[in-house]
mmCIF file with all atom_site columns, C-alpha atoms in Angstrom:
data_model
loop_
_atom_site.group_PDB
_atom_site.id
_atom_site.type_symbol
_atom_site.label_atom_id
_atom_site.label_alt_id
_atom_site.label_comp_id
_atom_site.label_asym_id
_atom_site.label_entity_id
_atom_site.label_seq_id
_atom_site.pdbx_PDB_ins_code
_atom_site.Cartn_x
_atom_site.Cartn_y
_atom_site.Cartn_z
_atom_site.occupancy
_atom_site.B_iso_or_equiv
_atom_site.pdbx_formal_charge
_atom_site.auth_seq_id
_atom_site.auth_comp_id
_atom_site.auth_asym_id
_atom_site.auth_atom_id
_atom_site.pdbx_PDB_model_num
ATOM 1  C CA . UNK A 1 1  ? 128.618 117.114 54.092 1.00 84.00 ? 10 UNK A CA 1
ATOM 2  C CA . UNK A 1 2  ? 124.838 116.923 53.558 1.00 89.00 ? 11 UNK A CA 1
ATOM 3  C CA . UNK A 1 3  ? 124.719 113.399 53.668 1.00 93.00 ? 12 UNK A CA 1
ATOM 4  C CA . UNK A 1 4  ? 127.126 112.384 56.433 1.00 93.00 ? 13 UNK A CA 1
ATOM 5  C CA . UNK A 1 5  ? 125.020 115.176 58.895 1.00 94.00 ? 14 UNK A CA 1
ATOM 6  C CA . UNK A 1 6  ? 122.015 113.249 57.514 1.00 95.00 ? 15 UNK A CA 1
ATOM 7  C CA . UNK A 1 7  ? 123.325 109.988 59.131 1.00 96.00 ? 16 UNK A CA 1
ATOM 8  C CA . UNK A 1 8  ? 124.838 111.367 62.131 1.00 96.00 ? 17 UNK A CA 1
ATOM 9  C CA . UNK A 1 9  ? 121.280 112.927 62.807 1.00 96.00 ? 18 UNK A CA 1
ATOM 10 C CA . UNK A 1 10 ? 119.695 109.884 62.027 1.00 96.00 ? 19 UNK A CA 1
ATOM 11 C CA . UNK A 1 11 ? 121.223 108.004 64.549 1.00 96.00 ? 20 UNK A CA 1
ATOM 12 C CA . UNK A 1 12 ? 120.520 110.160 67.031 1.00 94.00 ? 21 UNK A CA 1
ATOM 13 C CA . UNK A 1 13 ? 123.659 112.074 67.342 1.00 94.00 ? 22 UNK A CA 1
ATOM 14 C CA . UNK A 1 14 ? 124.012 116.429 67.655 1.00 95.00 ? 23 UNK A CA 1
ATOM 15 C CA . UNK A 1 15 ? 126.172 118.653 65.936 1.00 96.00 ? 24 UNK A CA 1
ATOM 16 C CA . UNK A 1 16 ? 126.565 121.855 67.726 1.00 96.00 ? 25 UNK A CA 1
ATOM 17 C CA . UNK A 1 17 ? 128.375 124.965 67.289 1.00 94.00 ? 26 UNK A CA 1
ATOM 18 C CA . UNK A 1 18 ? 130.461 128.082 67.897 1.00 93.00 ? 27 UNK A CA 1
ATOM 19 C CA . UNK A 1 19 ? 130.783 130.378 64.970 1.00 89.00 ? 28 UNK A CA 1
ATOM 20 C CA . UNK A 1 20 ? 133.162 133.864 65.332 1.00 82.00 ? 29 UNK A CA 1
ATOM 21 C CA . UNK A 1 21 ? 131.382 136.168 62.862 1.00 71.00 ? 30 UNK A CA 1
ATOM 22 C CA . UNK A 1 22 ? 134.399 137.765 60.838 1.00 68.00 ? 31 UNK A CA 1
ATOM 23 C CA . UNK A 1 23 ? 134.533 140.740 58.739 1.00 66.00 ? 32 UNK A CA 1
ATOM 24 C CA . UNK A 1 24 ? 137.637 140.494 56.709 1.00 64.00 ? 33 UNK A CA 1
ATOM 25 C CA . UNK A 1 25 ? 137.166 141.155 52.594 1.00 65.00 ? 34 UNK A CA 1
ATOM 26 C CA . UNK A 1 26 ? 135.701 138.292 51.123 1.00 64.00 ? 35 UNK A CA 1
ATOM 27 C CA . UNK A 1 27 ? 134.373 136.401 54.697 1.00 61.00 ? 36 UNK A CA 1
ATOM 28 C CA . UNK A 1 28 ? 131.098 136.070 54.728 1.00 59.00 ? 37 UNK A CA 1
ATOM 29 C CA . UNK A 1 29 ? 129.428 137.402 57.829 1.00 62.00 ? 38 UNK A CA 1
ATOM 30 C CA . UNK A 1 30 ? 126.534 135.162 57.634 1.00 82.00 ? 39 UNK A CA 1
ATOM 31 C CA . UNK A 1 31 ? 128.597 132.246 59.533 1.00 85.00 ? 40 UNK A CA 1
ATOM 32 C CA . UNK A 1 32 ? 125.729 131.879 62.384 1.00 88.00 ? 41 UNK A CA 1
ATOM 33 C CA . UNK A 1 33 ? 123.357 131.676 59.191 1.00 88.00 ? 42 UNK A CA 1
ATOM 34 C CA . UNK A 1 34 ? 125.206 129.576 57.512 1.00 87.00 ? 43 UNK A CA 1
ATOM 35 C CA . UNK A 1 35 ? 125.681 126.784 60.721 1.00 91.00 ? 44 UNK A CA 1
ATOM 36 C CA . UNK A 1 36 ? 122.236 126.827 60.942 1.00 92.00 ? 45 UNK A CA 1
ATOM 37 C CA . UNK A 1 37 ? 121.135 125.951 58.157 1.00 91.00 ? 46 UNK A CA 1
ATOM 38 C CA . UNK A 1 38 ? 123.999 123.181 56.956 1.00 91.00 ? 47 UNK A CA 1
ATOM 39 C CA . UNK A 1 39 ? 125.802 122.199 59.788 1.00 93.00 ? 48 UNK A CA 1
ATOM 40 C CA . UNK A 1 40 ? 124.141 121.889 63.245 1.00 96.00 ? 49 UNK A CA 1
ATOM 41 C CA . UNK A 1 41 ? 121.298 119.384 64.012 1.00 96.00 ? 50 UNK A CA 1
ATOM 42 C CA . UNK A 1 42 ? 119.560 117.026 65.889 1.00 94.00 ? 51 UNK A CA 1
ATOM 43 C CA . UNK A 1 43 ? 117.163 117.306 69.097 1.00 91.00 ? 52 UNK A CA 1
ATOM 44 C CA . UNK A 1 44 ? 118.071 120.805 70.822 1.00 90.00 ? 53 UNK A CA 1
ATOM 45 C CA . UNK A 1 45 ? 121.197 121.714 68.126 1.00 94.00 ? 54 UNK A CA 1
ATOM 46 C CA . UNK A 1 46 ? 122.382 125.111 68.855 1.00 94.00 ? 55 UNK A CA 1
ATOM 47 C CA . UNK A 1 47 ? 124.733 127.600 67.449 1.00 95.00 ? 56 UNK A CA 1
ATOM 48 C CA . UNK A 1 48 ? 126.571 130.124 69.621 1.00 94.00 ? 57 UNK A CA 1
ATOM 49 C CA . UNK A 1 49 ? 127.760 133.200 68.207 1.00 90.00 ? 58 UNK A CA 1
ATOM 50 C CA . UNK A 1 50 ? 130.374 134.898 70.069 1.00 91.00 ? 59 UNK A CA 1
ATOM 51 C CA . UNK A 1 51 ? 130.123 139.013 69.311 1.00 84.00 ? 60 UNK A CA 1
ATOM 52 C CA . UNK A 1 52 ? 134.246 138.590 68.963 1.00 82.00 ? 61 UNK A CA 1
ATOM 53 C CA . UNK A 1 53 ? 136.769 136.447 68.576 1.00 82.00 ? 62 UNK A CA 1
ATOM 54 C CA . UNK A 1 54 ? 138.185 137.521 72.119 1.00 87.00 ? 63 UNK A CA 1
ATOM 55 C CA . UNK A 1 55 ? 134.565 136.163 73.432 1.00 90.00 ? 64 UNK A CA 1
ATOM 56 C CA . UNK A 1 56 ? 135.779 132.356 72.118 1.00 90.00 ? 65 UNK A CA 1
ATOM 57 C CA . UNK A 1 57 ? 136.373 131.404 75.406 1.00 91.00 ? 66 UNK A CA 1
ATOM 58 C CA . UNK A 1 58 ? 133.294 132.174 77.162 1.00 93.00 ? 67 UNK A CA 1
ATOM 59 C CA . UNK A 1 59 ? 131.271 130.298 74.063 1.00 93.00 ? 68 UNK A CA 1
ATOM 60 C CA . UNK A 1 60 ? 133.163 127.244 74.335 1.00 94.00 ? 69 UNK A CA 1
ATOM 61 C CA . UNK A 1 61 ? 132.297 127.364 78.022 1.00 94.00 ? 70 UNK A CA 1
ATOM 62 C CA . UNK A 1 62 ? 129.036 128.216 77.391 1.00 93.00 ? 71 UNK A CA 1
ATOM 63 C CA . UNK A 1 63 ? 128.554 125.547 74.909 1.00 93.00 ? 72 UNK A CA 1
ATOM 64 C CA . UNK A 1 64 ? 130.450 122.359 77.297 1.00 93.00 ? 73 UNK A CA 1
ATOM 65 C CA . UNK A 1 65 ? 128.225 123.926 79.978 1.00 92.00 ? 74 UNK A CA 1
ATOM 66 C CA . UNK A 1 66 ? 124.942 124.019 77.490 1.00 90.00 ? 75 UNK A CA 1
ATOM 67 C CA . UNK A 1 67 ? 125.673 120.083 76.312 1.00 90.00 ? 76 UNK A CA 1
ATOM 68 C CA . UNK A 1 68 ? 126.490 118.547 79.147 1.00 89.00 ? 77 UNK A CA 1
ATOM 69 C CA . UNK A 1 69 ? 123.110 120.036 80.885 1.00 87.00 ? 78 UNK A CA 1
ATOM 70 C CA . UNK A 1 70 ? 121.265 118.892 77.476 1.00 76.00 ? 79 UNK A CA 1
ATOM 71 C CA . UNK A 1 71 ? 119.684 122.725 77.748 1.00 58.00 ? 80 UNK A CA 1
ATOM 72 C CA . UNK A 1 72 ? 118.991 125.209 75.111 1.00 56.00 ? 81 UNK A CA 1
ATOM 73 C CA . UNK A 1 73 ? 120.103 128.138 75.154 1.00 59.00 ? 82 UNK A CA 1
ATOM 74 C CA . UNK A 1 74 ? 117.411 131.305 75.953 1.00 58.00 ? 83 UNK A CA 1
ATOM 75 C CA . UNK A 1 75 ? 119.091 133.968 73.861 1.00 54.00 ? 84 UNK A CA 1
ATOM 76 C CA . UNK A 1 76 ? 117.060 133.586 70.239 1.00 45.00 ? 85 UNK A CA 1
ATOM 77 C CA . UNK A 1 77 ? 120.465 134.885 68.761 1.00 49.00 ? 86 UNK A CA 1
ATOM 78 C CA . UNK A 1 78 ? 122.073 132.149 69.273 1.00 51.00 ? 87 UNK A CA 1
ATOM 79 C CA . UNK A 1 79 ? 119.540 129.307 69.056 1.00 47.00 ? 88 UNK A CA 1
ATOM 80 C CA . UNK A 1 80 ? 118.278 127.408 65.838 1.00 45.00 ? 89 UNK A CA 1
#
């Protein structure tokens, strides 16, 4: 996975995110972490972390609305 975000990155592409925190034995609830730092990148990559799975729908909104502006978002929680 390391490599193939490598290339994607390198040719200019952005992997962005939506990760639902979950705290079921054995899940890790480091998923925003985790996105961060393996999965998103590129110019203005972003992660949004919904506070619960019932908030998916607003993310994904948030996140079309978010890419298709090219903006960041402001809330430091949810940003790279």
């Amino acid at each position: 996975m390391t490599e193939s975000r490598r290339r994607a990155v390198a040719k200019g592409y952005i992997i962005n995110a939506i990760a639902v925190e979950r705290t079921e034995p054995g899940v890790t609830t480091e998923l925003p972490d985790y996105f961060r730092e393996n999965v998103i990148g590129g110019a203005g990559s972003f992660v949004i972390a919904p506070a619960s799975p019932a908030d998916y729908s607003v993310a994904i909104r948030r996140k079309l609305v978010l890419e298709i502006s090219s903006a960041a978002p402001s809330n430091d929680r949810t940003t790279r």
